[in-house]
Amino acid sequence: MEKIILYIDVDAFFASVEQATNPKLRGKPVMVGGYPHERGVVACPSYEARAEGVYTAMTLSEAYRLVPHGIFLKGDYDNYKNYSDRFCEILKRFSPLVEMISQDEAVVDLTGCAKDYIEAEKRVQKLKDQISGELSLSTSAGVAQNRFLAKTASEYEKPDGLTVVPAGKEWDFLEKLSISNVPGIGYKSRRILNDMGIKTIGELKQIPQSYLEKLFGQRGFKMAEFLLNRDPRLLEPVRPIKRISRETGFFGDETDMEFISATLYYLLERACIKLRAVGKKCNRVGIKLRYTGESPVVINRTIPFFHNTEENLLPYAQKLMKRIHTRRLAINLIGVTLSGLKNAATQEELFAEPLQKNDSLIKAIDKLRSSFGYHSLYFGKTLTLKDNYKKLRTGYELRTPSLSQ
Ligand SMILES: [Mg+2]
């Protein structure tokens, strides 16, 4: 059966929440990010501000020059979080399979909730109506067989768009799109093609394959393959997850061992939550650490059994930490990597390794946190982080978070 995937995105989220909360702001150019005299940029302009030329990441002073009569706001992040939660709640009325991509974007699997694309379109219209009725927010939605196409479709018409690309009709939709949606076409290739008068995928298709290859070499071959096969799945690269890592820099040079170990535990916990979410276990643990002013040192070890809980992996991580954190110097970066991944539920391992204790408890914790936020639950080990980092729904706001997967 074909998949029916919805990608939905709230239009101009921060600014729209401000307008939803304070009706006096509706219909006016609102810019969230800061005040005109401040340094910094516009995080989110309302559509009225966009109409006057303001765009995301424009400096506040430039925006002020353009729209001196505009309303500049600092932003109320607790309120955005509250709206985001309510947005998520509405989505869950339509399918149990909701994946929040960010505060205002989500992928919803409607397969099984709608019998075909016609019904799906009606359901999504109803969903959009509920969001606009209950939250006064407009959304742009795309429905297609896979995430990439659904996201592309959601961007096709904004704001308040609904674009459905029924299975089998993908190519009709793609032909209308800009060539920048084709794999292998970067800025330079686009310039060359635009100079030739080619802007859409449909126009690109008119060019002989051999000419594309001559013009772009290996990349031309990839483009030609995509055009020839007309397989939109080629646009969605499937990259198996090889490792999961979490790392962060510190605000200053850190020497407080208690704080360092709490951060290590927190990063391990975050990596394990991801590990469990993708249904994997690992048998390799790595620690990265950087003494201030030096290059990072990394150590990786294979461990005897596959695990997916912070409880089981922590002793290994701590042992590695002891091995590389040997000098009495301040450190300014720490990271954890889990690799050697395999699927969590395989037959053979039921007998091969000791059962993880608390398996169902951990599942319950993950579930609780994914519904009510990371901070619905605290463990002693990370308590010291509370005073140092800002709390977000998904965890702590680290200084320079960087993650692979
Ligand atoms: Mg958005």
CSV table of C-alpha atoms and ligand atoms in Angstrom, one decimal:
chain,number,residue,atom,x,y,z
A,1,MET,CA,0.0,0.0,0.0
A,2,GLU,CA,1.2,3.5,-0.8
A,3,LYS,CA,2.3,5.7,2.1
A,4,ILE,CA,0.5,8.9,2.8
A,5,ILE,CA,2.8,11.3,4.5
A,6,LEU,CA,1.9,14.8,5.6
A,7,TYR,CA,4.4,17.5,6.1
A,8,ILE,CA,3.0,20.5,8.0
A,9,ASP,CA,4.6,23.8,8.9
A,10,VAL,CA,3.1,26.8,10.8
A,11,ASP,CA,3.5,29.9,8.7
A,12,ALA,CA,5.8,32.6,10.3
A,13,PHE,CA,5.5,30.8,13.6
A,14,PHE,CA,6.9,33.2,16.2
A,15,ALA,CA,5.3,36.3,14.6
A,16,SER,CA,2.0,34.4,14.1
A,17,VAL,CA,1.9,33.3,17.7
A,18,GLU,CA,2.4,37.0,18.8
A,19,GLN,CA,-0.5,38.0,16.5
A,20,ALA,CA,-2.7,35.1,17.8
A,21,THR,CA,-2.0,36.0,21.4
A,22,ASN,CA,-2.5,39.8,20.9
A,23,PRO,CA,-5.2,40.5,18.3
A,24,LYS,CA,-4.1,44.1,18.1
A,25,LEU,CA,-1.0,42.9,16.3
A,26,ARG,CA,-3.0,41.2,13.6
A,27,GLY,CA,-2.6,42.6,10.1
A,28,LYS,CA,0.5,44.6,11.2
A,29,PRO,CA,4.2,44.1,10.4
A,30,VAL,CA,5.5,42.3,13.4
A,31,MET,CA,9.2,41.4,13.8
A,32,VAL,CA,10.3,38.9,16.5
A,33,GLY,CA,14.0,39.0,17.5
A,34,GLY,CA,14.7,42.2,19.3
A,35,TYR,CA,14.4,45.9,19.5
A,36,PRO,CA,15.5,48.2,16.7
A,37,HIS,CA,18.5,49.7,18.6
A,38,GLU,CA,19.8,46.3,19.5
A,39,ARG,CA,22.4,44.3,17.7
A,40,GLY,CA,21.1,41.1,16.3
A,41,VAL,CA,18.7,39.9,13.6
A,42,VAL,CA,15.0,39.4,12.9
A,43,ALA,CA,14.2,35.8,13.9
A,44,CYS,CA,10.8,35.8,12.4
A,45,PRO,CA,9.0,38.5,10.4
A,46,SER,CA,5.2,38.3,10.0
A,47,TYR,CA,3.8,38.1,6.5
A,48,GLU,CA,2.9,41.8,6.6
A,49,ALA,CA,6.6,42.6,7.4
A,50,ARG,CA,7.7,40.3,4.6
A,51,ALA,CA,5.5,42.2,2.2
A,52,GLU,CA,7.5,45.3,3.1
A,53,GLY,CA,10.8,43.6,2.3
A,54,VAL,CA,11.9,42.2,5.7
A,55,TYR,CA,13.3,38.7,5.7
A,56,THR,CA,14.5,36.2,8.3
A,57,ALA,CA,18.0,37.0,9.6
A,58,MET,CA,17.9,40.6,8.4
A,59,THR,CA,19.6,42.8,10.9
A,60,LEU,CA,17.2,44.6,13.3
A,61,SER,CA,18.6,48.0,12.3
A,62,GLU,CA,18.0,47.3,8.6
A,63,ALA,CA,14.5,46.1,9.3
A,64,TYR,CA,13.8,49.3,11.2
A,65,ARG,CA,15.0,51.4,8.4
A,66,LEU,CA,12.7,49.5,6.1
A,67,VAL,CA,9.6,49.4,8.4
A,68,PRO,CA,10.0,52.2,11.0
A,69,HIS,CA,6.3,51.8,11.9
A,70,GLY,CA,6.7,48.1,12.5
A,71,ILE,CA,6.3,46.3,15.8
A,72,PHE,CA,9.5,44.9,17.2
A,73,LEU,CA,9.3,42.2,19.8
A,74,LYS,CA,11.8,40.4,21.9
A,75,GLY,CA,9.9,37.1,21.7
A,76,ASP,CA,8.2,35.0,24.4
A,77,TYR,CA,9.7,31.6,24.1
A,78,ASP,CA,7.5,30.0,26.8
A,79,ASN,CA,4.4,31.1,24.9
A,80,TYR,CA,5.9,29.6,21.6
A,81,LYS,CA,6.5,26.4,23.4
A,82,ASN,CA,2.9,26.4,24.7
A,83,TYR,CA,1.6,26.9,21.2
A,84,SER,CA,3.9,24.2,19.8
A,85,ASP,CA,2.5,21.7,22.3
A,86,ARG,CA,-1.0,22.6,21.3
A,87,PHE,CA,-0.1,22.3,17.7
A,88,CYS,CA,1.3,18.8,18.4
A,89,GLU,CA,-1.9,17.8,20.3
A,90,ILE,CA,-4.1,18.7,17.4
A,91,LEU,CA,-1.9,16.7,15.0
A,92,LYS,CA,-2.2,13.7,17.3
A,93,ARG,CA,-6.0,13.7,16.8
A,94,PHE,CA,-5.4,12.8,13.2
A,95,SER,CA,-2.7,10.1,13.5
A,96,PRO,CA,-0.8,8.5,16.3
A,97,LEU,CA,2.4,8.8,14.2
A,98,VAL,CA,3.5,12.3,14.7
A,99,GLU,CA,7.1,13.3,14.5
A,100,MET,CA,7.9,16.9,15.5
A,101,ILE,CA,10.8,18.2,13.3
A,102,SER,CA,10.9,21.5,15.1
A,103,GLN,CA,8.6,23.6,17.2
A,104,ASP,CA,6.4,24.4,14.3
A,105,GLU,CA,7.0,21.6,11.8
A,106,ALA,CA,6.0,18.0,11.8
A,107,VAL,CA,5.7,14.9,9.7
A,108,VAL,CA,2.5,13.0,10.2
A,109,ASP,CA,2.0,9.5,8.8
A,110,LEU,CA,-1.6,9.3,7.6
A,111,THR,CA,-1.3,5.9,6.0
A,112,GLY,CA,-4.1,3.9,7.5
A,113,CYS,CA,-5.9,7.0,8.7
A,114,ALA,CA,-7.1,7.9,5.2
A,115,LYS,CA,-8.0,5.4,2.5
A,116,ASP,CA,-6.6,7.4,-0.4
A,117,TYR,CA,-5.2,10.8,-1.3
A,118,ILE,CA,-8.7,12.3,-1.9
A,119,GLU,CA,-9.7,11.4,1.7
A,120,ALA,CA,-6.3,12.5,2.9
A,121,GLU,CA,-6.8,15.9,1.4
A,122,LYS,CA,-10.1,16.3,3.2
A,123,ARG,CA,-8.6,15.2,6.5
A,124,VAL,CA,-5.7,17.6,6.1
A,125,GLN,CA,-8.0,20.5,5.3
A,126,LYS,CA,-10.0,19.6,8.5
A,127,LEU,CA,-6.7,19.5,10.4
A,128,LYS,CA,-5.7,22.9,9.1
A,129,ASP,CA,-9.1,24.3,10.0
A,130,GLN,CA,-8.8,23.1,13.6
A,131,ILE,CA,-5.4,24.7,13.9
A,132,SER,CA,-6.6,27.9,12.6
A,133,GLY,CA,-9.9,27.7,14.6
A,134,GLU,CA,-8.3,26.8,17.9
A,135,LEU,CA,-4.9,28.5,17.7
A,136,SER,CA,-5.4,31.2,15.1
A,137,LEU,CA,-2.4,30.0,13.2
A,138,SER,CA,-2.2,29.3,9.5
A,139,THR,CA,-0.2,26.4,8.2
A,140,SER,CA,1.2,25.1,4.9
A,141,ALA,CA,0.9,21.4,4.2
A,142,GLY,CA,2.1,19.0,1.7
A,143,VAL,CA,0.9,15.4,1.2
A,144,ALA,CA,2.9,12.8,-0.7
A,145,GLN,CA,4.4,9.3,-0.7
A,146,ASN,CA,7.6,10.3,1.1
A,147,ARG,CA,8.9,12.9,3.4
A,148,PHE,CA,11.0,14.7,0.8
A,149,LEU,CA,8.1,15.1,-1.6
A,150,ALA,CA,5.7,16.0,1.2
A,151,LYS,CA,8.1,18.7,2.5
A,152,THR,CA,8.7,20.0,-1.0
A,153,ALA,CA,4.9,20.1,-1.6
A,154,SER,CA,4.4,22.0,1.7
A,155,GLU,CA,6.8,24.7,0.4
A,156,TYR,CA,5.1,24.9,-2.9
A,157,GLU,CA,2.4,27.2,-1.7
A,158,LYS,CA,2.8,29.5,1.3
A,159,PRO,CA,1.2,30.8,3.4
A,160,ASP,CA,-1.9,28.7,4.1
A,161,GLY,CA,-1.2,26.2,1.3
A,162,LEU,CA,-2.2,22.6,0.8
A,163,THR,CA,-0.5,20.7,-2.0
A,164,VAL,CA,-1.3,17.1,-2.5
A,165,VAL,CA,0.9,15.0,-4.8
A,166,PRO,CA,-1.0,11.7,-5.2
A,167,ALA,CA,1.0,8.5,-5.7
A,168,GLY,CA,1.8,8.1,-9.4
A,169,LYS,CA,1.5,11.9,-10.1
A,170,GLU,CA,4.9,12.8,-8.6
A,171,TRP,CA,6.5,13.6,-11.9
A,172,ASP,CA,3.7,16.0,-12.9
A,173,PHE,CA,4.5,17.9,-9.7
A,174,LEU,CA,8.3,17.8,-10.0
A,175,GLU,CA,8.2,19.1,-13.5
A,176,LYS,CA,6.9,22.5,-12.2
A,177,LEU,CA,9.7,22.8,-9.6
A,178,SER,CA,12.9,24.7,-9.8
A,179,ILE,CA,16.0,22.8,-10.9
A,180,SER,CA,17.5,23.5,-7.4
A,181,ASN,CA,15.4,20.6,-6.2
A,182,VAL,CA,17.5,18.1,-8.3
A,183,PRO,CA,20.3,16.3,-6.6
A,184,GLY,CA,23.7,17.5,-7.8
A,185,ILE,CA,22.6,20.9,-8.9
A,186,GLY,CA,24.3,23.4,-6.7
A,187,TYR,CA,24.6,27.2,-7.1
A,188,LYS,CA,27.1,27.0,-10.0
A,189,SER,CA,25.3,24.5,-12.1
A,190,ARG,CA,22.1,26.4,-11.5
A,191,ARG,CA,23.7,29.5,-12.9
A,192,ILE,CA,24.9,27.7,-16.0
A,193,LEU,CA,21.5,26.2,-16.6
A,194,ASN,CA,19.7,29.5,-15.9
A,195,ASP,CA,21.9,31.1,-18.5
A,196,MET,CA,20.7,28.5,-20.9
A,197,GLY,CA,17.2,29.5,-20.1
A,198,ILE,CA,16.5,26.4,-18.0
A,199,LYS,CA,14.6,27.0,-14.7
A,200,THR,CA,12.4,24.1,-14.1
A,201,ILE,CA,12.9,20.3,-13.9
A,202,GLY,CA,10.5,20.0,-16.8
A,203,GLU,CA,12.8,22.2,-18.9
A,204,LEU,CA,15.9,20.3,-17.8
A,205,LYS,CA,14.3,17.1,-19.1
A,206,GLN,CA,14.4,18.5,-22.6
A,207,ILE,CA,18.2,18.5,-22.6
A,208,PRO,CA,19.9,15.5,-24.1
A,209,GLN,CA,21.3,13.3,-21.4
A,210,SER,CA,24.7,13.1,-23.1
A,211,TYR,CA,24.9,16.9,-23.1
A,212,LEU,CA,24.3,17.0,-19.4
A,213,GLU,CA,27.0,14.5,-18.8
A,214,LYS,CA,29.4,16.5,-21.0
A,215,LEU,CA,28.5,19.7,-19.2
A,216,PHE,CA,28.6,18.4,-15.6
A,217,GLY,CA,30.5,15.2,-15.6
A,218,GLN,CA,29.7,12.8,-12.8
A,219,ARG,CA,27.0,15.2,-11.4
A,220,GLY,CA,25.5,15.4,-14.9
A,221,PHE,CA,25.3,11.6,-14.8
A,222,LYS,CA,23.4,11.7,-11.6
A,223,MET,CA,21.0,14.4,-12.9
A,224,ALA,CA,20.4,12.3,-16.1
A,225,GLU,CA,19.8,9.2,-14.0
A,226,PHE,CA,17.2,11.0,-11.9
A,227,LEU,CA,15.5,12.4,-15.0
A,228,LEU,CA,15.6,9.2,-16.9
A,229,ASN,CA,14.3,7.0,-14.0
A,230,ARG,CA,11.7,9.5,-13.0
A,231,ASP,CA,12.0,8.0,-9.6
A,232,PRO,CA,11.3,10.5,-6.9
A,233,ARG,CA,12.7,8.2,-4.3
A,234,LEU,CA,16.1,9.1,-5.8
A,235,LEU,CA,15.6,12.4,-4.2
A,236,GLU,CA,15.4,10.9,-0.7
A,237,PRO,CA,18.8,9.6,0.1
A,238,VAL,CA,18.7,6.7,2.5
A,239,ARG,CA,21.6,6.9,4.8
A,240,PRO,CA,21.9,4.2,7.4
A,241,ILE,CA,22.8,5.6,10.8
A,242,LYS,CA,26.4,4.5,11.6
A,243,ARG,CA,27.0,6.4,14.8
A,244,ILE,CA,25.2,8.7,17.1
A,245,SER,CA,27.1,11.5,18.8
A,246,ARG,CA,26.4,14.4,21.1
A,247,GLU,CA,28.9,17.0,22.1
A,248,THR,CA,29.0,20.5,23.6
A,249,GLY,CA,31.5,23.3,24.3
A,250,PHE,CA,31.5,24.9,27.7
A,251,PHE,CA,30.8,28.6,28.4
A,252,GLY,CA,34.2,29.0,29.9
A,253,ASP,CA,37.1,26.8,30.6
A,254,GLU,CA,35.8,24.1,32.8
A,255,THR,CA,37.5,22.5,35.8
A,256,ASP,CA,34.6,21.5,38.0
A,257,MET,CA,34.7,17.7,37.8
A,258,GLU,CA,31.2,17.4,39.1
A,259,PHE,CA,29.8,19.6,36.4
A,260,ILE,CA,31.9,17.9,33.7
A,261,SER,CA,30.7,14.4,34.8
A,262,ALA,CA,27.1,15.7,34.9
A,263,THR,CA,27.5,17.0,31.3
A,264,LEU,CA,29.0,13.7,30.2
A,265,TYR,CA,26.1,11.8,31.7
A,266,TYR,CA,23.6,14.2,30.1
A,267,LEU,CA,25.2,13.8,26.6
A,268,LEU,CA,25.2,10.0,27.0
A,269,GLU,CA,21.6,10.1,28.0
A,270,ARG,CA,20.7,12.2,25.0
A,271,ALA,CA,22.6,9.8,22.7
A,272,CYS,CA,20.9,6.8,24.3
A,273,ILE,CA,17.4,8.4,23.8
A,274,LYS,CA,18.2,8.7,20.1
A,275,LEU,CA,19.7,5.2,20.0
A,276,ARG,CA,16.5,3.8,21.4
A,277,ALA,CA,14.3,5.9,19.2
A,278,VAL,CA,15.9,4.5,16.1
A,279,GLY,CA,15.6,1.0,17.5
A,280,LYS,CA,19.4,0.3,17.9
A,281,LYS,CA,21.9,-1.0,20.4
A,282,CYS,CA,25.6,-0.3,20.3
A,283,ASN,CA,28.8,-2.0,21.3
A,284,ARG,CA,31.2,0.8,20.9
A,285,VAL,CA,31.6,3.9,23.1
A,286,GLY,CA,33.7,6.9,22.4
A,287,ILE,CA,34.7,10.0,24.3
A,288,LYS,CA,36.0,13.3,22.9
A,289,LEU,CA,37.5,16.0,25.0
A,290,ARG,CA,39.4,19.1,24.4
A,291,TYR,CA,41.8,20.8,26.7
A,292,THR,CA,41.6,24.6,26.3
A,293,GLY,CA,43.9,25.7,23.5
A,294,GLU,CA,44.6,22.2,22.2
A,295,SER,CA,43.1,19.9,19.6
A,296,PRO,CA,40.5,17.4,20.8
A,297,VAL,CA,41.5,14.0,22.0
A,298,VAL,CA,39.3,11.0,21.1
A,299,ILE,CA,39.1,7.5,22.5
A,300,ASN,CA,36.8,4.7,21.3
A,301,ARG,CA,36.4,1.2,22.8
A,302,THR,CA,34.5,-1.8,21.8
A,303,ILE,CA,32.6,-3.3,24.8
A,304,PRO,CA,31.5,-6.9,25.4
A,305,PHE,CA,27.8,-6.6,24.9
A,306,PHE,CA,25.3,-4.5,23.0
A,307,HIS,CA,23.4,-2.0,25.1
A,308,ASN,CA,21.0,0.9,24.6
A,309,THR,CA,20.7,2.5,28.1
A,310,GLU,CA,22.7,5.2,29.8
A,311,GLU,CA,22.8,3.0,32.9
A,312,ASN,CA,24.6,0.2,31.1
A,313,LEU,CA,26.9,2.4,29.1
A,314,LEU,CA,27.9,4.9,31.8
A,315,PRO,CA,30.6,2.7,33.4
A,316,TYR,CA,32.3,2.3,30.1
A,317,ALA,CA,32.0,6.1,29.3
A,318,GLN,CA,33.4,6.9,32.8
A,319,LYS,CA,36.3,4.5,32.3
A,320,LEU,CA,37.2,6.1,29.0
A,321,MET,CA,36.9,9.5,30.5
A,322,LYS,CA,39.3,8.6,33.2
A,323,ARG,CA,41.8,7.3,30.6
A,324,ILE,CA,41.9,10.5,28.6
A,325,HIS,CA,41.2,13.1,31.2
A,326,THR,CA,44.5,12.7,32.9
A,327,ARG,CA,45.8,16.3,33.0
A,328,ARG,CA,44.9,18.9,35.5
A,329,LEU,CA,43.9,21.4,32.8
A,330,ALA,CA,40.7,23.1,32.0
A,331,ILE,CA,38.6,21.6,29.2
A,332,ASN,CA,36.3,23.4,26.9
A,333,LEU,CA,34.6,20.7,25.0
A,334,ILE,CA,33.3,17.2,25.7
A,335,GLY,CA,31.4,14.7,23.5
A,336,VAL,CA,30.1,11.1,23.5
A,337,THR,CA,29.8,8.8,20.4
A,338,LEU,CA,28.0,5.5,20.2
A,339,SER,CA,28.8,3.3,17.3
A,340,GLY,CA,28.9,-0.4,16.4
A,341,LEU,CA,25.1,-0.2,16.0
A,342,LYS,CA,22.8,-3.1,15.4
A,343,ASN,CA,19.0,-3.5,15.5
A,344,ALA,CA,17.8,-3.8,19.1
A,345,ALA,CA,15.4,-6.7,18.8
A,346,THR,CA,17.0,-9.7,17.2
A,347,GLN,CA,16.4,-13.2,18.3
A,348,GLU,CA,19.9,-14.3,19.0
A,349,GLU,CA,20.6,-11.7,21.5
A,350,LEU,CA,17.8,-12.8,23.8
A,351,PHE,CA,20.1,-15.6,24.8
A,352,ALA,CA,23.5,-14.1,24.2
A,353,GLU,CA,23.5,-11.3,26.7
A,354,PRO,CA,22.3,-10.6,30.1
A,355,LEU,CA,18.8,-9.0,30.0
A,356,GLN,CA,18.9,-5.3,30.6
A,357,LYS,CA,17.2,-4.5,33.8
A,358,ASN,CA,14.5,-1.9,33.9
A,359,ASP,CA,13.8,-2.3,30.3
A,360,SER,CA,10.1,-1.4,30.7
A,361,LEU,CA,10.9,1.4,33.1
A,362,ILE,CA,13.2,3.0,30.5
A,363,LYS,CA,10.6,2.7,27.8
A,364,ALA,CA,8.1,4.4,30.2
A,365,ILE,CA,10.6,7.2,30.8
A,366,ASP,CA,11.2,7.8,27.1
A,367,LYS,CA,7.5,7.9,26.5
A,368,LEU,CA,6.9,10.3,29.3
A,369,ARG,CA,9.6,12.6,28.1
A,370,SER,CA,8.5,12.5,24.5
A,371,SER,CA,5.0,13.5,25.6
A,372,PHE,CA,5.7,16.0,28.4
A,373,GLY,CA,9.2,17.1,27.6
A,374,TYR,CA,12.6,16.2,28.8
A,375,HIS,CA,12.2,18.0,32.1
A,376,SER,CA,9.2,16.1,33.2
A,377,LEU,CA,11.7,13.9,35.0
A,378,TYR,CA,15.0,14.5,36.7
A,379,PHE,CA,17.8,12.3,37.7
A,380,GLY,CA,20.3,13.2,40.3
A,381,LYS,CA,23.2,12.8,38.0
A,382,THR,CA,22.3,15.9,35.9
A,383,LEU,CA,20.9,18.1,38.7
A,384,THR,CA,23.9,20.4,38.6
A,385,LEU,CA,23.2,21.3,35.0
A,386,LYS,CA,20.0,23.0,36.1
A,387,ASP,CA,21.7,26.2,37.2
A,388,ASN,CA,24.0,26.4,34.2
A,389,TYR,CA,21.8,25.8,31.2
A,390,LYS,CA,18.5,27.1,29.9
A,391,LYS,CA,15.7,24.5,29.9
A,392,LEU,CA,14.1,23.6,26.6
A,393,ARG,CA,11.3,21.1,26.0
A,394,THR,CA,13.8,18.7,24.5
A,395,GLY,CA,16.5,19.1,27.1
A,396,TYR,CA,19.0,21.7,28.0
A,397,GLU,CA,20.2,24.4,25.6
A,398,LEU,CA,23.9,23.6,25.4
A,399,ARG,CA,26.4,26.2,24.4
A,400,THR,CA,27.5,24.8,21.1
A,401,PRO,CA,25.4,21.7,20.6
A,402,SER,CA,26.5,19.6,17.7
A,403,LEU,CA,25.1,16.3,16.7
A,404,SER,CA,25.3,13.7,14.2
A,405,GLN,CA,21.9,11.9,13.9
B,1,MG,MG,7.3,27.5,9.9
